[in-house]
Every structure is written in structure tokens, then in C-alpha cells.
Amino acid sequence: MRRTARLLTGTALAVAAAGLTVAPAYGESTVSLEVSPSTALPGGDIAVSTAACGTNGAATGDASAVGAGTFPLAAGPHENDAVGRFRVPPSAQPGTYEIVAKCSRGTQVTGDLTVTMTSATSARDQLQPRGHVNTGVGGALGTDPTKTAAGVAALAVAAAGGTWLLHRRARGDGI
């Protein structure tokens, strides 16, 4: 009986430790700078927004990487959004540029802008998948810690049940 208790305790502790190491990664939220459209032609207008600045947050945007300089972000129509606009200079060269916004409270977020020379997107860009795929591996659960905890609990119950059945079979009690 002691051996079974030790085995079950060890299994439960291992599952709990695995759950604790995974939970912080899923619990963190990442706030970034949304750049719309993310692909533009030289001379195009770009809108940026972020929820990183909080309620009535203001920020200063920096698009100097693409040659557009700084621009203001102010409270937007949605709660906790700061929005701003800038124009890609007509002299901008094709490439991917980092756009930065620094909130008045010190938070800094970034987003990417891709400048192209033609308005038609290439076939390669059209075939690239975007976002995560729910395949059952890795990010299939998303960022919901409740689902992660439910999965860990289901594994713990299955491990405990399997251990109990193996113990009964080893003693000769039958199944």
C-alpha cells in the first residue's frame, strides 16, 4: 500500500510541477503595436493602434526607420486604445521596418511595416499561413490557462487510474 501511495504522490507532484512551469507562459499577454495596413506602397497612409497605453493613454510614435519621423497617438474610439497615423514617404525603399510607440507612462511597443513597390502581392505572400493552427501540439490550447489546467488535471486523473489498475493487477485482485 505504501508503494502505491508513493507512486501516486510522485505522479501527482510531477504533473503539478509540469503544470506550474507551463502556466506562466500561457498567462502572459502580449500587447503589440498594430500596423494597418501592414504592407504599403510608398506614399501610403498607415494607421497604428495599441492597447498598451491604458485608459485615455497617449503615446509618441516613431516611424523614422521608414523615414516618416515621429507622430502622435491619442485615445481612440475603443476603450484602452491609442491610435495614430503617418504617411510612408514617397522615397521609401522596399523592405520591412519597425514602427515604435512609447506610451506616456513608459511602456514601449513595436510593430512591423512592409513597404513594397507594387500593389499586387506575390504568390509567395498569398500562400504563407498566418496565425496558429489547432493541431493538438504546442499552441493548440491557445493562451487560456483554464484549458491548460483542465488538460493537466485530465492527465493526472488518467495517470492515477492507470497506476491503480496496474497495482491491482500486480497483487492479483483482478481488474
mmCIF file of C-alpha atoms in Angstrom:
data_model
loop_
_atom_site.group_PDB
_atom_site.id
_atom_site.type_symbol
_atom_site.label_atom_id
_atom_site.label_comp_id
_atom_site.label_asym_id
_atom_site.label_seq_id
_atom_site.Cartn_x
_atom_site.Cartn_y
_atom_site.Cartn_z
ATOM 1 C CA MET A 1 0.000 0.000 0.000
ATOM 2 C CA ARG A 2 2.878 2.379 0.799
ATOM 3 C CA ARG A 3 4.410 1.737 -2.580
ATOM 4 C CA THR A 4 1.174 2.701 -4.333
ATOM 5 C CA ALA A 5 0.831 5.844 -2.232
ATOM 6 C CA ARG A 6 4.410 6.858 -3.056
ATOM 7 C CA LEU A 7 3.852 6.167 -6.736
ATOM 8 C CA LEU A 8 0.623 8.169 -6.812
ATOM 9 C CA THR A 9 2.160 11.025 -4.829
ATOM 10 C CA GLY A 10 5.182 11.119 -7.140
ATOM 11 C CA THR A 11 2.974 11.109 -10.229
ATOM 12 C CA ALA A 12 0.745 13.872 -8.861
ATOM 13 C CA LEU A 13 3.751 16.028 -7.931
ATOM 14 C CA ALA A 14 5.319 15.554 -11.366
ATOM 15 C CA VAL A 15 2.101 16.556 -13.119
ATOM 16 C CA ALA A 16 1.654 19.573 -10.825
ATOM 17 C CA ALA A 17 5.238 20.706 -11.448
ATOM 18 C CA ALA A 18 4.744 20.403 -15.208
ATOM 19 C CA GLY A 19 1.536 22.429 -14.969
ATOM 20 C CA LEU A 20 3.218 25.181 -12.962
ATOM 21 C CA THR A 21 6.033 25.554 -15.467
ATOM 22 C CA VAL A 22 3.606 25.786 -18.389
ATOM 23 C CA ALA A 23 1.009 28.100 -16.814
ATOM 24 C CA PRO A 24 3.088 31.320 -16.676
ATOM 25 C CA ALA A 25 3.878 31.100 -20.382
ATOM 26 C CA TYR A 26 0.191 30.884 -21.243
ATOM 27 C CA GLY A 27 -0.853 33.509 -18.696
ATOM 28 C CA GLU A 28 1.273 36.309 -20.095
ATOM 29 C CA SER A 29 -0.434 38.571 -22.551
ATOM 30 C CA THR A 30 1.484 40.220 -25.301
ATOM 31 C CA VAL A 31 0.395 43.650 -26.407
ATOM 32 C CA SER A 32 1.887 44.974 -29.600
ATOM 33 C CA LEU A 33 1.529 47.861 -31.985
ATOM 34 C CA GLU A 34 -0.988 47.031 -34.710
ATOM 35 C CA VAL A 35 0.035 48.496 -38.064
ATOM 36 C CA SER A 36 -2.713 48.740 -40.684
ATOM 37 C CA PRO A 37 -2.204 48.011 -43.466
ATOM 38 C CA SER A 38 0.900 46.013 -42.639
ATOM 39 C CA THR A 39 2.016 46.165 -46.279
ATOM 40 C CA ALA A 40 2.003 49.514 -48.088
ATOM 41 C CA LEU A 41 3.300 51.379 -51.098
ATOM 42 C CA PRO A 42 5.499 54.476 -50.795
ATOM 43 C CA GLY A 43 3.192 57.444 -50.183
ATOM 44 C CA GLY A 44 0.536 55.293 -48.482
ATOM 45 C CA ASP A 45 -1.299 56.255 -45.278
ATOM 46 C CA ILE A 46 -0.755 53.999 -42.263
ATOM 47 C CA ALA A 47 -2.843 53.710 -39.091
ATOM 48 C CA VAL A 48 -1.394 52.312 -35.875
ATOM 49 C CA SER A 49 -3.106 51.336 -32.637
ATOM 50 C CA THR A 50 -2.226 49.735 -29.324
ATOM 51 C CA ALA A 51 -3.906 48.849 -26.053
ATOM 52 C CA ALA A 52 -0.616 49.066 -24.139
ATOM 53 C CA CYS A 53 -1.115 52.679 -23.024
ATOM 54 C CA GLY A 54 -4.211 52.089 -20.883
ATOM 55 C CA THR A 55 -7.306 54.229 -20.477
ATOM 56 C CA ASN A 56 -7.023 57.623 -22.177
ATOM 57 C CA GLY A 57 -3.417 56.755 -22.936
ATOM 58 C CA ALA A 58 -1.305 58.898 -25.164
ATOM 59 C CA ALA A 59 1.879 57.922 -26.947
ATOM 60 C CA THR A 60 4.514 59.133 -29.341
ATOM 61 C CA GLY A 61 5.050 57.034 -32.431
ATOM 62 C CA ASP A 62 8.377 56.726 -34.210
ATOM 63 C CA ALA A 63 8.403 55.773 -37.890
ATOM 64 C CA SER A 64 11.870 57.172 -38.609
ATOM 65 C CA ALA A 65 13.053 53.717 -39.679
ATOM 66 C CA VAL A 66 10.956 54.156 -42.832
ATOM 67 C CA GLY A 67 11.719 57.906 -42.978
ATOM 68 C CA ALA A 68 8.380 59.241 -41.688
ATOM 69 C CA GLY A 69 9.638 60.705 -38.374
ATOM 70 C CA THR A 70 7.534 60.910 -35.214
ATOM 71 C CA PHE A 71 3.759 61.143 -34.906
ATOM 72 C CA PRO A 72 1.266 61.384 -32.003
ATOM 73 C CA LEU A 73 -1.053 58.643 -30.771
ATOM 74 C CA ALA A 74 -4.148 59.708 -28.833
ATOM 75 C CA ALA A 75 -7.070 57.955 -27.144
ATOM 76 C CA GLY A 76 -9.116 56.138 -29.765
ATOM 77 C CA PRO A 77 -12.784 55.243 -30.122
ATOM 78 C CA HIS A 78 -12.355 51.963 -28.203
ATOM 79 C CA GLU A 79 -11.541 51.848 -24.518
ATOM 80 C CA ASN A 80 -7.799 51.483 -23.775
ATOM 81 C CA ASP A 81 -6.787 52.147 -27.408
ATOM 82 C CA ALA A 82 -4.285 54.748 -28.525
ATOM 83 C CA VAL A 83 -4.362 55.425 -32.272
ATOM 84 C CA GLY A 84 -2.271 57.463 -34.678
ATOM 85 C CA ARG A 85 -1.495 57.934 -38.381
ATOM 86 C CA PHE A 86 1.502 58.644 -40.568
ATOM 87 C CA ARG A 87 2.347 58.624 -44.257
ATOM 88 C CA VAL A 88 5.062 56.441 -45.805
ATOM 89 C CA PRO A 89 7.432 58.802 -47.637
ATOM 90 C CA PRO A 90 7.371 58.505 -51.455
ATOM 91 C CA SER A 91 11.135 57.879 -51.323
ATOM 92 C CA ALA A 92 10.805 54.809 -49.047
ATOM 93 C CA GLN A 93 12.657 51.727 -50.268
ATOM 94 C CA PRO A 94 11.127 48.220 -50.242
ATOM 95 C CA GLY A 95 11.694 46.316 -47.017
ATOM 96 C CA THR A 96 10.357 45.651 -43.536
ATOM 97 C CA TYR A 97 10.582 48.470 -40.997
ATOM 98 C CA GLU A 98 9.984 48.528 -37.236
ATOM 99 C CA ILE A 99 7.476 51.109 -36.042
ATOM 100 C CA VAL A 100 7.719 52.030 -32.344
ATOM 101 C CA ALA A 101 5.243 53.676 -29.962
ATOM 102 C CA LYS A 102 6.217 54.849 -26.484
ATOM 103 C CA CYS A 103 3.346 55.460 -24.067
ATOM 104 C CA SER A 104 3.344 58.444 -21.722
ATOM 105 C CA ARG A 105 3.650 56.014 -18.788
ATOM 106 C CA GLY A 106 6.825 54.467 -20.251
ATOM 107 C CA THR A 107 5.581 51.308 -21.978
ATOM 108 C CA GLN A 108 7.079 50.712 -25.420
ATOM 109 C CA VAL A 109 5.527 48.543 -28.146
ATOM 110 C CA THR A 110 6.593 47.730 -31.693
ATOM 111 C CA GLY A 111 5.030 46.590 -34.938
ATOM 112 C CA ASP A 112 6.287 45.883 -38.448
ATOM 113 C CA LEU A 113 5.510 47.699 -41.699
ATOM 114 C CA THR A 114 6.467 46.172 -45.040
ATOM 115 C CA VAL A 115 6.982 48.588 -47.935
ATOM 116 C CA THR A 116 6.568 47.154 -51.457
ATOM 117 C CA MET A 117 6.968 48.693 -54.886
ATOM 118 C CA THR A 118 3.912 47.060 -56.460
ATOM 119 C CA SER A 119 0.345 46.861 -55.266
ATOM 120 C CA ALA A 120 -0.068 43.222 -56.320
ATOM 121 C CA THR A 121 1.037 40.793 -53.641
ATOM 122 C CA SER A 122 3.224 37.956 -54.806
ATOM 123 C CA ALA A 123 2.025 34.353 -54.875
ATOM 124 C CA ARG A 124 4.500 33.555 -52.074
ATOM 125 C CA ASP A 125 2.830 36.097 -49.772
ATOM 126 C CA GLN A 126 -0.616 34.722 -50.546
ATOM 127 C CA LEU A 127 0.359 31.143 -49.669
ATOM 128 C CA GLN A 128 2.003 31.880 -46.319
ATOM 129 C CA PRO A 129 -0.180 30.765 -43.392
ATOM 130 C CA ARG A 130 -0.836 33.303 -40.659
ATOM 131 C CA GLY A 131 -1.627 32.627 -37.007
ATOM 132 C CA HIS A 132 -1.528 29.350 -35.109
ATOM 133 C CA VAL A 133 -3.028 26.084 -36.250
ATOM 134 C CA ASN A 134 -5.032 23.983 -33.784
ATOM 135 C CA THR A 135 -3.220 20.697 -34.421
ATOM 136 C CA GLY A 136 -3.135 19.341 -30.889
ATOM 137 C CA VAL A 137 0.537 20.145 -30.371
ATOM 138 C CA GLY A 138 2.090 23.232 -28.819
ATOM 139 C CA GLY A 139 -0.251 26.183 -29.082
ATOM 140 C CA ALA A 140 -3.395 24.168 -29.710
ATOM 141 C CA LEU A 141 -4.853 25.254 -26.369
ATOM 142 C CA GLY A 142 -4.188 28.896 -27.082
ATOM 143 C CA THR A 143 -3.463 31.237 -24.218
ATOM 144 C CA ASP A 144 -6.315 30.160 -21.933
ATOM 145 C CA PRO A 145 -4.872 28.987 -18.585
ATOM 146 C CA THR A 146 -8.207 27.367 -17.671
ATOM 147 C CA LYS A 147 -7.957 24.971 -20.621
ATOM 148 C CA THR A 148 -4.327 24.260 -19.768
ATOM 149 C CA ALA A 149 -5.235 23.453 -16.148
ATOM 150 C CA ALA A 150 -8.106 21.200 -17.320
ATOM 151 C CA GLY A 151 -5.714 19.284 -19.574
ATOM 152 C CA VAL A 152 -3.191 18.841 -16.766
ATOM 153 C CA ALA A 153 -5.952 17.632 -14.419
ATOM 154 C CA ALA A 154 -7.193 15.111 -17.012
ATOM 155 C CA LEU A 155 -3.665 13.748 -17.394
ATOM 156 C CA ALA A 156 -3.285 13.454 -13.614
ATOM 157 C CA VAL A 157 -6.557 11.504 -13.302
ATOM 158 C CA ALA A 158 -5.538 9.193 -16.152
ATOM 159 C CA ALA A 159 -2.129 8.567 -14.568
ATOM 160 C CA ALA A 160 -3.655 7.847 -11.158
ATOM 161 C CA GLY A 161 -6.239 5.462 -12.661
ATOM 162 C CA GLY A 162 -3.616 3.623 -14.689
ATOM 163 C CA THR A 163 -1.362 3.259 -11.654
ATOM 164 C CA TRP A 164 -4.244 1.918 -9.568
ATOM 165 C CA LEU A 165 -5.177 -0.665 -12.218
ATOM 166 C CA LEU A 166 -1.571 -1.825 -12.583
ATOM 167 C CA HIS A 167 -1.253 -2.157 -8.813
ATOM 168 C CA ARG A 168 -4.433 -4.274 -8.566
ATOM 169 C CA ARG A 169 -3.255 -6.482 -11.397
ATOM 170 C CA ALA A 170 0.171 -6.987 -9.776
ATOM 171 C CA ARG A 171 -1.464 -8.047 -6.482
ATOM 172 C CA GLY A 172 -3.704 -10.486 -8.326
ATOM 173 C CA ASP A 173 -7.002 -8.816 -7.373
ATOM 174 C CA GLY A 174 -8.152 -8.839 -10.998
ATOM 175 C CA ILE A 175 -9.486 -5.874 -12.887
#
